[in-house]
PDB file of C-alpha atoms in Angstrom:
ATOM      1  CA  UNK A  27       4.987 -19.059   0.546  1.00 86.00           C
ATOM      2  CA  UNK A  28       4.591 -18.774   4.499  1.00 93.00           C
ATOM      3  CA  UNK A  29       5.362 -14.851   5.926  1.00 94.00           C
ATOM      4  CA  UNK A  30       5.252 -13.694   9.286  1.00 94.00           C
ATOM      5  CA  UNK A  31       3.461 -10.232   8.656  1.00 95.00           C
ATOM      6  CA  UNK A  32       3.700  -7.006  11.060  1.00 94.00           C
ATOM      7  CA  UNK A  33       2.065  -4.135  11.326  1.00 95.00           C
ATOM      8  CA  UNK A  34       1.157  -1.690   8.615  1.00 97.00           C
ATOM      9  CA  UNK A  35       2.417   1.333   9.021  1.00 97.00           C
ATOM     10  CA  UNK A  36       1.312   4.683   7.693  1.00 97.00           C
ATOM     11  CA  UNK A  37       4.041   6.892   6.882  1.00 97.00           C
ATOM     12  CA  UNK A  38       2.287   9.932   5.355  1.00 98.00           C
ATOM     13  CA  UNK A  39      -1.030  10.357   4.096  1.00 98.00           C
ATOM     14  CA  UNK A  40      -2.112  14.418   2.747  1.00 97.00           C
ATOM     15  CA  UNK A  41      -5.375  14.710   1.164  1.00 96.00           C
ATOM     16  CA  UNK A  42      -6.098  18.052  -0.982  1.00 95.00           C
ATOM     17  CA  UNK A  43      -9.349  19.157  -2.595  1.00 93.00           C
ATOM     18  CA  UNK A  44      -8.806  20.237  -6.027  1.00 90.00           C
ATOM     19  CA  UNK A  45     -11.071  21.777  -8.703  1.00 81.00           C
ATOM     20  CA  UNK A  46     -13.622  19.054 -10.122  1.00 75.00           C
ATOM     21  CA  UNK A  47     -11.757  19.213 -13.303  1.00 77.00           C
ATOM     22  CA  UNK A  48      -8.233  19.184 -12.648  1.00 83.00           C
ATOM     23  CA  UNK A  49      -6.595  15.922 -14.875  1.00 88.00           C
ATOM     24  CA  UNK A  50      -6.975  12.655 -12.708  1.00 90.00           C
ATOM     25  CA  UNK A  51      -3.728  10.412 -12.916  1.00 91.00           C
ATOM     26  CA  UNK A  52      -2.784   7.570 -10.615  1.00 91.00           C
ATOM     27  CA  UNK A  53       0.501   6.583  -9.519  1.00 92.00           C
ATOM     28  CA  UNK A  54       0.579   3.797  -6.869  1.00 92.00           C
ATOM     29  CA  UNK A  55       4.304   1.809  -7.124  1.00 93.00           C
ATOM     30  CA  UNK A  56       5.027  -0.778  -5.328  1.00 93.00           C
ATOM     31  CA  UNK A  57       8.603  -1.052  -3.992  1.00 94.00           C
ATOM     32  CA  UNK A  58      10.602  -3.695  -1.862  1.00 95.00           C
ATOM     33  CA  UNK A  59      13.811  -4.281  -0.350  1.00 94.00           C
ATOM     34  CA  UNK A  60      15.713  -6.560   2.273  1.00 93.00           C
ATOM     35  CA  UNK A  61      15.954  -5.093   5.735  1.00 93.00           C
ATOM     36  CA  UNK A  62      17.344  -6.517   9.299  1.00 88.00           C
ATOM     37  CA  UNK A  63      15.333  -5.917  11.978  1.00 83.00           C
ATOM     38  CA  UNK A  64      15.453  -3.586  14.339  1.00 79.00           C
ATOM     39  CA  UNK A  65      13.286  -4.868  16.841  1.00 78.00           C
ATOM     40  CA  UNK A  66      15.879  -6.926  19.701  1.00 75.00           C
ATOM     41  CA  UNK A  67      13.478  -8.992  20.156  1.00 76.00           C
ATOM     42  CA  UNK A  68      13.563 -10.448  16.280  1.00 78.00           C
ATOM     43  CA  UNK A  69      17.746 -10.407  16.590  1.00 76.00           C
ATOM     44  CA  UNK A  70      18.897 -13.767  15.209  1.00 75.00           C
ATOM     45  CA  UNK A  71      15.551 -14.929  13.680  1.00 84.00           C
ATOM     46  CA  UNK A  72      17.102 -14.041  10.071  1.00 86.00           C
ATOM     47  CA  UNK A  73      17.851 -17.508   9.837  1.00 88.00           C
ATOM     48  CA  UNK A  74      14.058 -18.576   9.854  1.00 92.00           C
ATOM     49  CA  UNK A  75      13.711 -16.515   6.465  1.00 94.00           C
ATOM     50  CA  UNK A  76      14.510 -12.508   5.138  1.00 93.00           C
ATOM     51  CA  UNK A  77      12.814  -9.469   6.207  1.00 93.00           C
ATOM     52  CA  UNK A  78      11.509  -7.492   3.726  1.00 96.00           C
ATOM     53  CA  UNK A  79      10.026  -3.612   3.971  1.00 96.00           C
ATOM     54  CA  UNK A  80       7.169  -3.564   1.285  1.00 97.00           C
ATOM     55  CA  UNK A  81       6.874   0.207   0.696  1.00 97.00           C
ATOM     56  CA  UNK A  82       3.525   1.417  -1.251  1.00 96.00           C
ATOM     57  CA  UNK A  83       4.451   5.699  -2.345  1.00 97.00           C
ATOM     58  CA  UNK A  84       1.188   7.067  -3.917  1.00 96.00           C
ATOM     59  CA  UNK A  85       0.138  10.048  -6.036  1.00 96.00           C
ATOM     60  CA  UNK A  86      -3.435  10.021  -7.113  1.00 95.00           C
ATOM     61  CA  UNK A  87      -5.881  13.025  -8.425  1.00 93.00           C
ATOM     62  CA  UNK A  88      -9.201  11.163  -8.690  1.00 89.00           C
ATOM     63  CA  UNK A  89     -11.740  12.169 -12.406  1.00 83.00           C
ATOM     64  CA  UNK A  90     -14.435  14.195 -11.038  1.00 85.00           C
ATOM     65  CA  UNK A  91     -14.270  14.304  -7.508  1.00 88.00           C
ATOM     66  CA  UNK A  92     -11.723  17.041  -6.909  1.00 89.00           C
ATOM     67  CA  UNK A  93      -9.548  15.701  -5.197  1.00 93.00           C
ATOM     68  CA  UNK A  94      -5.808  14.422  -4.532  1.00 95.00           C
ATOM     69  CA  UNK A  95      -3.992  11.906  -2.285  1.00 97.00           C
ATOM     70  CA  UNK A  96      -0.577  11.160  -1.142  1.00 97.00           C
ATOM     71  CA  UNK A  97       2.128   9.659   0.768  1.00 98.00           C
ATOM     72  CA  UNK A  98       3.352   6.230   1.763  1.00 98.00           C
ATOM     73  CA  UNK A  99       2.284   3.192   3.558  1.00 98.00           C
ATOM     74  CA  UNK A 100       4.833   0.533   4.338  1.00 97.00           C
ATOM     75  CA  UNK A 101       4.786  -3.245   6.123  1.00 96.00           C
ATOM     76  CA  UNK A 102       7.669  -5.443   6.904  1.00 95.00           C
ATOM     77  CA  UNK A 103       7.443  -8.922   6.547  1.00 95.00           C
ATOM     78  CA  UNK A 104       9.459 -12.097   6.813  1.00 94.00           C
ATOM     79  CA  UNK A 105       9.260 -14.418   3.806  1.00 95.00           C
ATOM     80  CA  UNK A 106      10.402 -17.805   5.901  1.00 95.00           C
ATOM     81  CA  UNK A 107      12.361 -20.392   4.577  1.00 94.00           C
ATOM     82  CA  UNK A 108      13.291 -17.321   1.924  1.00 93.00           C
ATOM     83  CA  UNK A 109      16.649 -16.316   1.808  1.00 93.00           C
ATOM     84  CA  UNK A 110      17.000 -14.451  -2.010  1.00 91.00           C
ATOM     85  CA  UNK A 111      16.359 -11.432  -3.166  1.00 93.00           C
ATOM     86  CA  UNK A 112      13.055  -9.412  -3.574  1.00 92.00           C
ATOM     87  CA  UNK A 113      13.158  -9.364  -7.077  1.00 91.00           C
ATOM     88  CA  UNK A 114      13.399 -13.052  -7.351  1.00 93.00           C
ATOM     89  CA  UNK A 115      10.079 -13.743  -5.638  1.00 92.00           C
ATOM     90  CA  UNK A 116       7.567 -13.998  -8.114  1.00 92.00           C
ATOM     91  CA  UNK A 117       5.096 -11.339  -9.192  1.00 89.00           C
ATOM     92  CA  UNK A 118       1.770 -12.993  -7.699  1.00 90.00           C
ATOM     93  CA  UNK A 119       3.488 -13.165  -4.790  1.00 91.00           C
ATOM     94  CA  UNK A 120       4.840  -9.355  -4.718  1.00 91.00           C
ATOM     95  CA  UNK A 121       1.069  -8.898  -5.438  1.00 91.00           C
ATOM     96  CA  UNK A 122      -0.356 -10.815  -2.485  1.00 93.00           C
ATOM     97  CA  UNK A 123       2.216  -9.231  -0.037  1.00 94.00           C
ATOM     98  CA  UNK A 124       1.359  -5.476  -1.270  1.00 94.00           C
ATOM     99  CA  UNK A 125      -2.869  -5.820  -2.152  1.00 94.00           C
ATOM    100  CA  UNK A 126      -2.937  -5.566   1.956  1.00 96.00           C
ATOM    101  CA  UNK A 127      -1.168  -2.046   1.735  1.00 97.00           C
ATOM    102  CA  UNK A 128      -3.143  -0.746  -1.081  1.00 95.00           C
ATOM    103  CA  UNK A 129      -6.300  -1.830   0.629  1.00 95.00           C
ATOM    104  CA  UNK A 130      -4.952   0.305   3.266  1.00 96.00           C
ATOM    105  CA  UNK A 131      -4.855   3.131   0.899  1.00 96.00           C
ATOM    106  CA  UNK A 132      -8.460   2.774  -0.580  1.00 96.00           C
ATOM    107  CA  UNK A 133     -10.217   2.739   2.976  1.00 96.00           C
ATOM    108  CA  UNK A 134      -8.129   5.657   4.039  1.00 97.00           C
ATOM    109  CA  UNK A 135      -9.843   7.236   1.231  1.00 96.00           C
ATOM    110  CA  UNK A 136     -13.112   6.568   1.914  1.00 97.00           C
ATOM    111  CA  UNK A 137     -13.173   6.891   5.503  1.00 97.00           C
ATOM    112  CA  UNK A 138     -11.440  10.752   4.711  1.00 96.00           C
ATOM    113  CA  UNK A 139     -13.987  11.071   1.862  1.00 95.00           C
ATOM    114  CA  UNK A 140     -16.971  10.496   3.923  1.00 96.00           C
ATOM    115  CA  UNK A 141     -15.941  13.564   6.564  1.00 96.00           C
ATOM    116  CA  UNK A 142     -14.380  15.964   4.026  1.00 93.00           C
ATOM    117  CA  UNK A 143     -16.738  14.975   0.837  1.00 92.00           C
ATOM    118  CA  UNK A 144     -19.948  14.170   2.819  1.00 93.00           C
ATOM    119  CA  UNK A 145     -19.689  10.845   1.015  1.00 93.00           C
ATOM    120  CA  UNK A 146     -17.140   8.364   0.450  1.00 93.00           C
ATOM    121  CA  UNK A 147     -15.421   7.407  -2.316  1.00 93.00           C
ATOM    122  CA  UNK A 148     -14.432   4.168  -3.154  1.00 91.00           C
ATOM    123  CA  UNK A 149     -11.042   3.796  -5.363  1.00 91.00           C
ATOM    124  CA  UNK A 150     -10.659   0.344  -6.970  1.00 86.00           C
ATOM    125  CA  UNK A 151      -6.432  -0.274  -8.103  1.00 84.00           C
ATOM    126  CA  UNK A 152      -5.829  -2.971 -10.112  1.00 77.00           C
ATOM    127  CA  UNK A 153      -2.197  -5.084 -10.045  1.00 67.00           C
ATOM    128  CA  UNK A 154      -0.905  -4.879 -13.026  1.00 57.00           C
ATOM    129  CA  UNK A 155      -0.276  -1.092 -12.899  1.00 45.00           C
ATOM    130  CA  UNK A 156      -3.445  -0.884 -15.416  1.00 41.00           C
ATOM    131  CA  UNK A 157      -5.690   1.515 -13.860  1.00 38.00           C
ATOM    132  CA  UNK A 158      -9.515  -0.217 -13.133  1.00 39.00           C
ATOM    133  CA  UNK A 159     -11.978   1.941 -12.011  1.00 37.00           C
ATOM    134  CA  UNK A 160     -10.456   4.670 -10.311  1.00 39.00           C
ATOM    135  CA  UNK A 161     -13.254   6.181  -8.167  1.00 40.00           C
ATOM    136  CA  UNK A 162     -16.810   5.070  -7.493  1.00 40.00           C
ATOM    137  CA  UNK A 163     -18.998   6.049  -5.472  1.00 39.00           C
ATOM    138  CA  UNK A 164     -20.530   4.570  -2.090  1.00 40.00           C
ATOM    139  CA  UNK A 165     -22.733   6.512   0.182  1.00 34.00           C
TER     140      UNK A 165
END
């Protein structure tokens, strides 16, 4: 499936330091929905394909570290020669449109990590909404 892909955009990100053992839990979602855009420069190119704002909210206290993140990172797209609905594209491709924005999400972590920690910490999320290994560390 051919996209034209813009900018990732951060809309929030709030980092907390926590007690070492507070109760990790990780909730990344992935969410996304048709949008025009707003850009008069892209006015008419809906016919080329639909514009799509992938939207990535996430709520994670990481085991051990003591720590939580939060906010939202978004991207829209245009999925060309596309013109259904978001939940009709398929799942791998869902997956291959967000991984970019949660990629986003793990280096913001590490870079923040390395100032406020003194060393970074890696976080690993998995597709599937099955949690991998949550944090590792990388110094």
């Amino acid at each position: 499936m051919e996209t034209k892909k813009f900018p990732i955009v951060v809309n929030s990100y709030h980092y907390d330091l926590l007690q070492k053992d507070d109760q990790p839990s990780q909730d990344v979602q992935v969410a996304m929905r048709a949008v025009q855009p707003s850009d008069d420069r892209l006015k008419g190119t809906e016919k080329d394909g639909t514009y799509f704002e992938i939207m990535v909210p996430f709520d994670v206290t990481v085991a051990n570290k003591g720590f939580k993140i939060s906010g939202s990172i978004s991207r829209v797209v245009q999925v060309l020669k596309y013109f259904g609905e978001a939940s009709d594209l398929p799942p791998e491709e869902l997956e291959k449109l967000s991984r970019p924005l949660v990629e986003y999400i793990e280096t913001l972590t590490y870079q923040v990590t390395s100032v406020a920690l003194n060393e970074g910490v890696s976080l690993n999320f998995q597709a599937s909404g099955e949690p991998g290994d949550s944090a590792d560390d990388d110094q």
